[in-house]
Amino acid sequence: MSSLTTIVKRKKIALFVGGLGSDGNFFNQTIQKLNSKAPTLTKVYSEIIDMSDFSVTNKQFVGVSSGSLFPSSKALEAFNLKIAEVVNLANSNTNTTIMVKTKLDFRPDSVANGKIVYKSYESIDNQSIKLIKIIESIKQLDNSIEIILVGHSQGGLVNLKTATEIPNKIKKVVSISTPYSAVTTAYLLRAVEFIANIFKESVYPYFSAGDYDEYDKRVKTLSDSKYLTELKTKWNKLSKRPELTVIAGISAHLMTSEYFVFILPFEINHRYPFDGLVMGREQVDIDHCDLHVLHNPGVECYEKSDGFTHSCCSQFGLINNHNCNCALPCLDISSALIKFSLSALESKIKQGNVNLEELPVIKAFVEGINGETCSNENYRQYYEVIGGNYSHKNIVIQNDTIGLILGVFTK
């Protein structure tokens, strides 16, 4: 008696969705590392599926042309060509994940000299509608293709929203440093926003009215507990959900201060682990399939941090070694933001203008992000947090993260 072995040929496409203000190239290094580590299991689609030439009106996907909103044949033709190329790659490379970058976070604002100007950011809901257009276009050409969504920060919320709308068309979702509950840092930014709004005509002249309004809306959305709760509730009620892998990053501790006790939803002077922008508890506050919490050596164990898990971090699948008795300096971001606003005002009064990038706290953040030398030791804690391996931005290129994503691709 002989037995026949059936070889299953799976076709997979991973769509990468960046966070707030992502230009589509955010995942460049991530994708390059994935391909370098597993060249036979991954393949890179060289172009970006850029949805900037499309807009959303009344929850409907539309194109743009000459400043008017209606389906644009040229834009749709270019879009459909890219979708066909991606599908062909998947069909020609079975059991390989085709990695595709997307650009969802901008929308046309106006037309100047015959060119469309992109000033405004898209809402989470509108980005999701654009992402659904991509997925459904792929599925229309080949319904057997498995769709994997990989999102960073707000991009993870776009993916969650999409997964709640078309769960049967998505196989897996990977979120990296995504906030699933109201972002504490956004509460702080809204307080600074209030100060900025008072002085924006003099201290913040570079903010056009439209740009400021867009900033205002985005910060409010990320601190909108009702919106995020409703999104998670819809996710939890799905009878069959895509597999969700959560990768959370921790770089230091945020310590709140007396400045914003009237805003923040917890007691002052408590320390909470976070990645420089998003709290640890905000990143894991979602029903998931797999959870991986990564943090820099030197950050305290969670059981020593008030109000989070009351469990040792070893229970959360931490990969890197750590010393639970040694913590990075606490980052009192609320105090820094107050000082930042006052410094901007003082600079305006003395000089008649202000260059935000020259303010010490902002400069320390920028130096940390770019890997430059810290120029002011008084702000080293801000430099270290933002420049840490598992900070909000840097986590996507760490080997631990790359390995976890590959695990999802190949499982």
Coordinates of C-alpha atoms in Angstrom, one line a residue:
M1 CA 0.0 0.0 0.0
S2 CA 1.4 3.4 -0.9
S3 CA 0.5 6.8 0.6
L4 CA 0.3 10.0 -1.2
T5 CA 1.6 13.2 0.5
T6 CA -0.2 16.4 -0.5
I7 CA 2.1 19.4 -0.7
V8 CA 0.2 22.5 0.3
K9 CA 1.2 25.6 -1.6
R10 CA 0.3 28.7 0.3
K11 CA 0.3 32.1 -1.2
K12 CA 0.9 34.9 1.3
I13 CA 1.0 38.7 1.2
A14 CA 2.0 40.9 4.2
L15 CA 0.9 44.5 4.1
F16 CA 3.0 46.9 6.2
V17 CA 1.1 49.9 7.7
G18 CA 3.0 52.7 9.3
G19 CA 2.0 54.9 12.1
L20 CA 1.0 58.6 12.5
G21 CA 2.6 60.6 9.6
S22 CA 4.3 57.6 8.0
D23 CA 5.4 58.3 4.5
G24 CA 5.4 54.6 3.3
N25 CA 9.1 54.1 3.9
F26 CA 8.9 53.6 7.6
F27 CA 9.3 49.8 7.4
N28 CA 12.3 49.9 4.9
Q29 CA 14.9 48.6 7.3
T30 CA 12.5 46.1 8.8
I31 CA 11.6 44.6 5.4
Q32 CA 15.3 44.5 4.4
K33 CA 16.2 42.7 7.6
L34 CA 13.4 40.2 7.2
N35 CA 14.4 39.4 3.6
S36 CA 18.1 39.2 4.6
K37 CA 17.4 36.8 7.4
A38 CA 15.0 34.6 5.4
P39 CA 15.6 35.2 1.6
T40 CA 13.9 32.0 0.6
L41 CA 10.8 32.6 2.8
T42 CA 10.2 36.3 2.0
K43 CA 10.2 38.5 -1.1
V44 CA 10.0 42.2 -1.3
Y45 CA 7.7 44.1 -3.6
S46 CA 9.9 47.0 -4.6
E47 CA 7.2 49.7 -4.9
I48 CA 4.9 51.3 -2.3
I49 CA 1.1 51.0 -2.7
D50 CA 0.5 54.7 -2.3
M51 CA -3.1 55.6 -1.5
S52 CA -2.4 59.4 -1.4
D53 CA -4.0 59.8 -4.8
F54 CA -7.3 58.6 -3.3
S55 CA -9.7 60.1 -0.8
V56 CA -12.7 59.0 1.2
T57 CA -16.0 60.7 1.2
N58 CA -19.0 59.6 3.2
K59 CA -17.1 56.4 4.0
Q60 CA -16.7 55.7 0.3
F61 CA -13.4 55.2 -1.5
V62 CA -12.9 57.7 -4.3
G63 CA -10.1 59.1 -6.4
V64 CA -9.0 62.7 -7.0
S65 CA -8.5 64.8 -10.1
S66 CA -8.1 68.5 -10.6
G67 CA -9.1 69.2 -7.0
S68 CA -12.5 67.4 -7.3
L69 CA -13.4 64.2 -5.7
F70 CA -14.4 61.4 -8.1
P71 CA -12.9 58.2 -9.4
S72 CA -9.7 59.0 -11.3
S73 CA -9.1 56.6 -14.2
K74 CA -5.3 57.2 -14.2
A75 CA -5.0 56.8 -10.4
L76 CA -7.1 53.6 -10.5
E77 CA -5.2 52.3 -13.5
A78 CA -1.9 52.7 -11.7
F79 CA -3.3 51.2 -8.5
N80 CA -4.8 48.1 -10.3
L81 CA -1.4 47.5 -12.1
K82 CA 0.4 47.4 -8.7
I83 CA -2.2 45.0 -7.3
A84 CA -1.8 42.7 -10.3
E85 CA 2.0 42.7 -9.9
V86 CA 1.7 41.8 -6.2
V87 CA -0.7 39.0 -6.9
N88 CA 1.5 37.7 -9.7
L89 CA 4.5 37.7 -7.3
A90 CA 2.5 35.7 -4.8
N91 CA 1.4 33.2 -7.4
S92 CA 5.0 32.8 -8.6
N93 CA 6.4 32.4 -5.1
T94 CA 4.3 29.9 -3.2
N95 CA 5.2 29.3 0.5
T96 CA 6.9 32.7 0.4
T97 CA 5.6 35.9 2.0
I98 CA 5.4 38.8 -0.3
M99 CA 6.1 42.0 1.7
V100 CA 4.4 45.1 0.6
K101 CA 4.7 48.6 2.0
T102 CA 1.6 50.9 2.0
K103 CA 1.1 54.6 2.4
L104 CA -2.3 55.4 3.8
D105 CA -1.8 58.3 6.1
F106 CA -2.1 61.3 3.8
R107 CA -4.9 62.7 1.8
P108 CA -5.2 65.4 -0.8
D109 CA -5.9 68.9 0.5
S110 CA -5.9 71.2 -2.5
V111 CA -4.5 71.7 -6.0
A112 CA -1.7 74.3 -6.6
N113 CA -0.2 74.9 -10.0
G114 CA -1.8 71.7 -11.3
K115 CA -0.3 69.6 -8.6
I116 CA -2.2 68.0 -5.7
V117 CA -1.0 69.2 -2.3
Y118 CA -1.0 66.7 0.6
K119 CA -1.2 68.5 3.9
S120 CA -3.8 66.6 5.9
Y121 CA -3.6 63.4 7.7
E122 CA -6.1 60.6 7.3
S123 CA -8.3 59.4 10.2
I124 CA -7.9 55.8 11.4
D125 CA -11.3 55.0 9.8
N126 CA -10.4 56.5 6.4
Q127 CA -7.1 54.7 6.4
S128 CA -8.9 51.5 7.1
I129 CA -11.2 52.1 4.1
K130 CA -8.2 52.5 1.9
L131 CA -6.6 49.4 3.3
I132 CA -9.8 47.4 2.7
K133 CA -9.7 48.6 -0.9
I134 CA -6.2 47.1 -1.2
I135 CA -7.2 43.8 0.4
E136 CA -10.4 43.3 -1.5
S137 CA -8.6 44.1 -4.8
I138 CA -6.1 41.4 -4.0
K139 CA -8.8 38.9 -3.1
Q140 CA -10.8 39.7 -6.3
L141 CA -7.8 38.5 -8.3
D142 CA -7.0 35.5 -6.1
N143 CA -9.1 34.7 -3.1
S144 CA -6.8 31.9 -2.0
I145 CA -4.1 34.4 -1.0
E146 CA -3.5 34.8 2.7
I147 CA -3.4 38.4 4.0
I148 CA -1.2 39.3 6.9
L149 CA -1.3 42.8 8.3
V150 CA 1.8 44.3 10.1
G151 CA 1.3 47.6 11.8
H152 CA 3.3 50.0 13.9
S153 CA 1.8 52.4 16.4
Q154 CA -1.4 53.9 15.0
G155 CA -0.9 51.6 12.0
G156 CA -1.9 48.8 14.3
L157 CA -5.2 50.5 15.1
V158 CA -5.8 50.9 11.4
N159 CA -5.2 47.1 11.0
L160 CA -7.5 46.3 14.0
K161 CA -10.3 48.5 12.5
T162 CA -9.8 46.7 9.2
A163 CA -9.8 43.3 10.8
T164 CA -13.1 44.1 12.5
E165 CA -14.7 45.1 9.1
I166 CA -13.5 42.2 7.0
P167 CA -12.2 39.5 9.4
N168 CA -12.8 36.6 7.0
K169 CA -10.3 38.2 4.5
I170 CA -7.4 38.5 6.9
K171 CA -5.4 35.6 8.2
K172 CA -3.1 37.2 10.7
V173 CA -2.4 40.6 12.3
V174 CA 0.9 41.8 13.9
S175 CA 1.0 45.0 16.0
I176 CA 4.1 46.7 17.2
S177 CA 4.0 49.4 19.9
T178 CA 0.3 49.9 19.2
P179 CA -1.8 51.7 21.8
Y180 CA -5.1 49.9 22.3
S181 CA -6.4 52.2 25.1
A182 CA -6.3 55.9 25.5
V183 CA -2.7 57.1 25.1
T184 CA -1.5 58.8 28.3
T185 CA 1.1 60.8 26.4
A186 CA -1.7 62.2 24.2
Y187 CA -3.3 63.6 27.3
L188 CA -0.1 65.4 28.1
L189 CA 0.2 66.6 24.5
R190 CA -3.4 68.0 24.6
A191 CA -2.4 70.1 27.6
V192 CA 0.6 71.5 25.7
E193 CA -1.7 71.9 22.7
F194 CA -3.8 74.1 24.8
I195 CA -0.8 76.3 25.6
A196 CA 0.2 76.2 21.9
N197 CA -3.2 77.3 20.9
I198 CA -3.1 80.3 23.1
F199 CA 0.2 81.5 21.7
K200 CA 0.1 79.9 18.2
E201 CA -0.1 83.2 16.4
S202 CA 3.1 84.4 17.9
V203 CA 5.0 81.4 19.2
Y204 CA 3.9 78.9 16.7
P205 CA 3.7 80.9 13.4
Y206 CA 4.8 77.9 11.3
F207 CA 1.5 76.1 12.2
S208 CA -1.0 76.9 9.4
A209 CA -4.7 76.8 10.6
G210 CA -5.2 73.6 8.6
D211 CA -2.1 71.9 9.9
Y212 CA -2.9 72.8 13.5
D213 CA -6.5 71.5 13.2
E214 CA -5.2 68.2 11.8
Y215 CA -2.7 67.9 14.7
D216 CA -5.5 68.7 17.1
K217 CA -7.8 65.9 15.7
R218 CA -5.1 63.2 15.7
V219 CA -4.1 63.8 19.3
K220 CA -7.7 63.8 20.4
T221 CA -8.4 60.5 18.6
L222 CA -5.5 58.8 20.3
S223 CA -6.7 60.0 23.7
D224 CA -10.3 59.1 22.9
S225 CA -11.1 56.2 25.3
K226 CA -14.6 55.9 23.9
Y227 CA -13.4 55.4 20.3
L228 CA -10.8 52.8 21.3
T229 CA -13.2 51.0 23.7
E230 CA -15.8 50.7 21.0
L231 CA -13.2 49.4 18.5
K232 CA -12.0 46.7 21.0
T233 CA -15.5 45.7 21.8
K234 CA -16.3 45.1 18.2
W235 CA -13.1 43.1 17.9
N236 CA -14.0 41.0 21.0
K237 CA -17.4 40.2 19.6
L238 CA -16.1 38.7 16.4
S239 CA -17.0 35.0 16.2
K240 CA -13.8 34.2 14.3
R241 CA -11.0 36.6 14.5
P242 CA -7.7 36.8 12.7
E243 CA -4.7 35.7 14.8
L244 CA -3.3 38.8 16.6
T245 CA 0.3 38.9 17.7
V246 CA 1.2 41.8 20.0
I247 CA 4.8 43.0 20.2
A248 CA 5.1 45.6 22.9
G249 CA 8.2 47.8 23.7
I250 CA 9.4 49.2 27.0
S251 CA 12.3 51.7 27.2
A252 CA 11.8 53.3 30.5
H253 CA 9.3 54.6 33.1
L254 CA 7.0 57.5 32.7
M255 CA 6.5 59.4 36.0
T256 CA 3.5 61.8 36.0
S257 CA 3.8 65.1 37.9
E258 CA 1.7 67.6 39.7
Y259 CA 1.3 69.7 36.6
F260 CA -1.4 67.5 35.0
V261 CA -3.2 65.8 37.9
F262 CA -6.4 67.3 36.6
I263 CA -6.0 65.6 33.2
L264 CA -4.3 62.2 33.8
P265 CA -6.5 59.2 34.6
F266 CA -4.3 57.9 37.5
E267 CA -2.5 59.1 40.6
I268 CA 0.5 61.3 40.4
N269 CA 4.1 60.2 40.9
H270 CA 3.3 56.6 40.0
R271 CA 5.7 55.0 37.5
Y272 CA 4.5 53.1 34.5
P273 CA 6.7 51.3 31.9
F274 CA 6.5 52.8 28.4
D275 CA 8.4 53.0 25.2
G276 CA 8.9 56.7 25.1
L277 CA 5.4 57.4 23.7
V278 CA 3.0 54.6 24.7
M279 CA 2.5 52.9 28.1
G280 CA 3.1 49.2 28.4
R281 CA -0.5 48.6 29.6
E282 CA -1.8 50.5 26.7
Q283 CA 0.0 48.2 24.3
V284 CA -1.3 45.0 25.7
D285 CA -4.8 46.0 26.5
I286 CA -6.4 43.8 23.8
D287 CA -7.4 40.2 23.3
H288 CA -4.6 38.5 21.5
C289 CA -3.2 35.3 20.3
D290 CA 0.5 35.8 21.2
L291 CA 2.0 38.5 23.4
H292 CA 5.7 39.5 23.4
V293 CA 6.9 42.4 25.7
L294 CA 10.5 43.5 24.8
H295 CA 12.4 45.9 26.9
N296 CA 15.9 47.3 27.3
P297 CA 18.2 45.8 29.9
G298 CA 17.9 48.0 33.0
V299 CA 14.2 48.6 33.0
E300 CA 12.5 47.3 36.1
C301 CA 10.5 44.1 36.2
Y302 CA 6.7 44.8 35.9
E303 CA 6.0 43.4 39.3
K304 CA 8.0 46.3 40.7
S305 CA 5.9 48.9 38.8
D306 CA 2.7 50.0 40.4
G307 CA -0.6 49.6 38.6
F308 CA 0.4 47.4 35.7
T309 CA 0.4 43.6 35.8
H310 CA 1.6 42.6 39.3
S311 CA 3.3 39.7 37.5
C312 CA 6.9 39.0 36.8
C313 CA 7.9 40.0 33.3
S314 CA 9.1 36.4 32.6
Q315 CA 5.5 35.5 32.3
F316 CA 5.2 37.7 29.2
G317 CA 7.7 35.9 27.0
L318 CA 10.4 38.5 27.4
I319 CA 13.3 37.6 25.1
N320 CA 16.2 39.8 26.2
N321 CA 18.0 39.5 29.5
H322 CA 17.2 42.2 32.1
N323 CA 18.1 43.2 35.6
C324 CA 15.0 43.8 37.7
N325 CA 16.9 45.7 40.3
C326 CA 18.2 48.5 38.0
A327 CA 16.0 50.9 36.2
L328 CA 16.7 53.7 33.7
P329 CA 15.9 57.2 35.0
C330 CA 12.3 58.0 35.2
L331 CA 11.1 60.3 32.5
D332 CA 8.9 63.0 33.8
I333 CA 7.5 64.0 30.4
S334 CA 4.8 66.3 31.8
S335 CA 7.5 68.5 33.5
A336 CA 9.5 68.5 30.3
L337 CA 6.6 69.6 28.2
I338 CA 5.8 72.4 30.5
K339 CA 9.4 73.6 30.4
F340 CA 9.4 73.2 26.7
S341 CA 6.4 75.5 26.3
L342 CA 7.8 78.1 28.7
S343 CA 11.2 78.0 26.9
A344 CA 9.4 78.6 23.6
L345 CA 7.6 81.5 25.0
E346 CA 10.7 83.0 26.6
S347 CA 12.6 82.6 23.4
K348 CA 9.9 84.4 21.5
I349 CA 9.9 87.2 23.9
K350 CA 13.7 87.6 23.8
Q351 CA 14.4 87.0 20.2
G352 CA 11.1 87.5 18.4
N353 CA 11.2 84.0 17.0
V354 CA 11.6 80.4 18.2
N355 CA 13.3 77.3 16.7
L356 CA 11.8 74.3 18.4
E357 CA 14.6 72.0 17.3
E358 CA 17.1 74.1 19.3
L359 CA 15.2 73.6 22.6
P360 CA 17.2 71.2 24.8
V361 CA 14.5 68.6 25.3
I362 CA 13.5 68.5 21.7
K363 CA 17.2 68.4 20.6
A364 CA 17.8 65.5 23.0
F365 CA 14.9 63.6 21.5
V366 CA 16.1 64.2 17.9
E367 CA 19.7 63.2 18.8
G368 CA 18.4 60.0 20.4
I369 CA 16.3 59.1 17.4
N370 CA 19.1 59.8 14.9
G371 CA 21.8 58.0 17.0
E372 CA 23.8 61.2 17.4
T373 CA 25.9 62.2 20.4
C374 CA 23.9 63.7 23.3
S375 CA 24.8 67.3 23.4
N376 CA 23.3 68.2 26.7
E377 CA 23.9 65.8 29.7
N378 CA 21.0 67.5 31.6
Y379 CA 18.6 65.8 29.1
R380 CA 20.4 62.5 28.8
Q381 CA 17.4 60.5 30.2
Y382 CA 15.2 61.8 27.3
Y383 CA 18.0 60.9 24.8
E384 CA 18.4 57.4 26.3
V385 CA 14.7 56.6 26.2
I386 CA 14.0 57.7 22.7
G387 CA 17.3 56.1 21.5
G388 CA 16.8 52.8 23.2
N389 CA 16.5 49.6 21.3
Y390 CA 12.8 49.1 22.2
S391 CA 11.8 52.7 22.0
H392 CA 8.7 53.5 20.0
K393 CA 10.5 53.9 16.7
N394 CA 13.6 51.6 17.1
I395 CA 11.7 48.5 18.1
V396 CA 10.8 47.7 14.5
I397 CA 14.4 47.0 13.5
Q398 CA 15.5 44.9 16.4
N399 CA 16.5 41.3 15.8
D400 CA 14.0 40.1 18.4
T401 CA 11.2 41.8 16.5
I402 CA 12.4 40.6 13.2
G403 CA 12.4 37.0 14.5
L404 CA 8.9 37.3 15.9
I405 CA 7.5 38.7 12.6
L406 CA 9.2 35.8 10.7
G407 CA 7.6 33.4 13.1
V408 CA 4.2 34.7 12.2
F409 CA 5.0 34.6 8.4
T410 CA 6.1 30.9 8.6
K411 CA 3.6 29.5 11.1

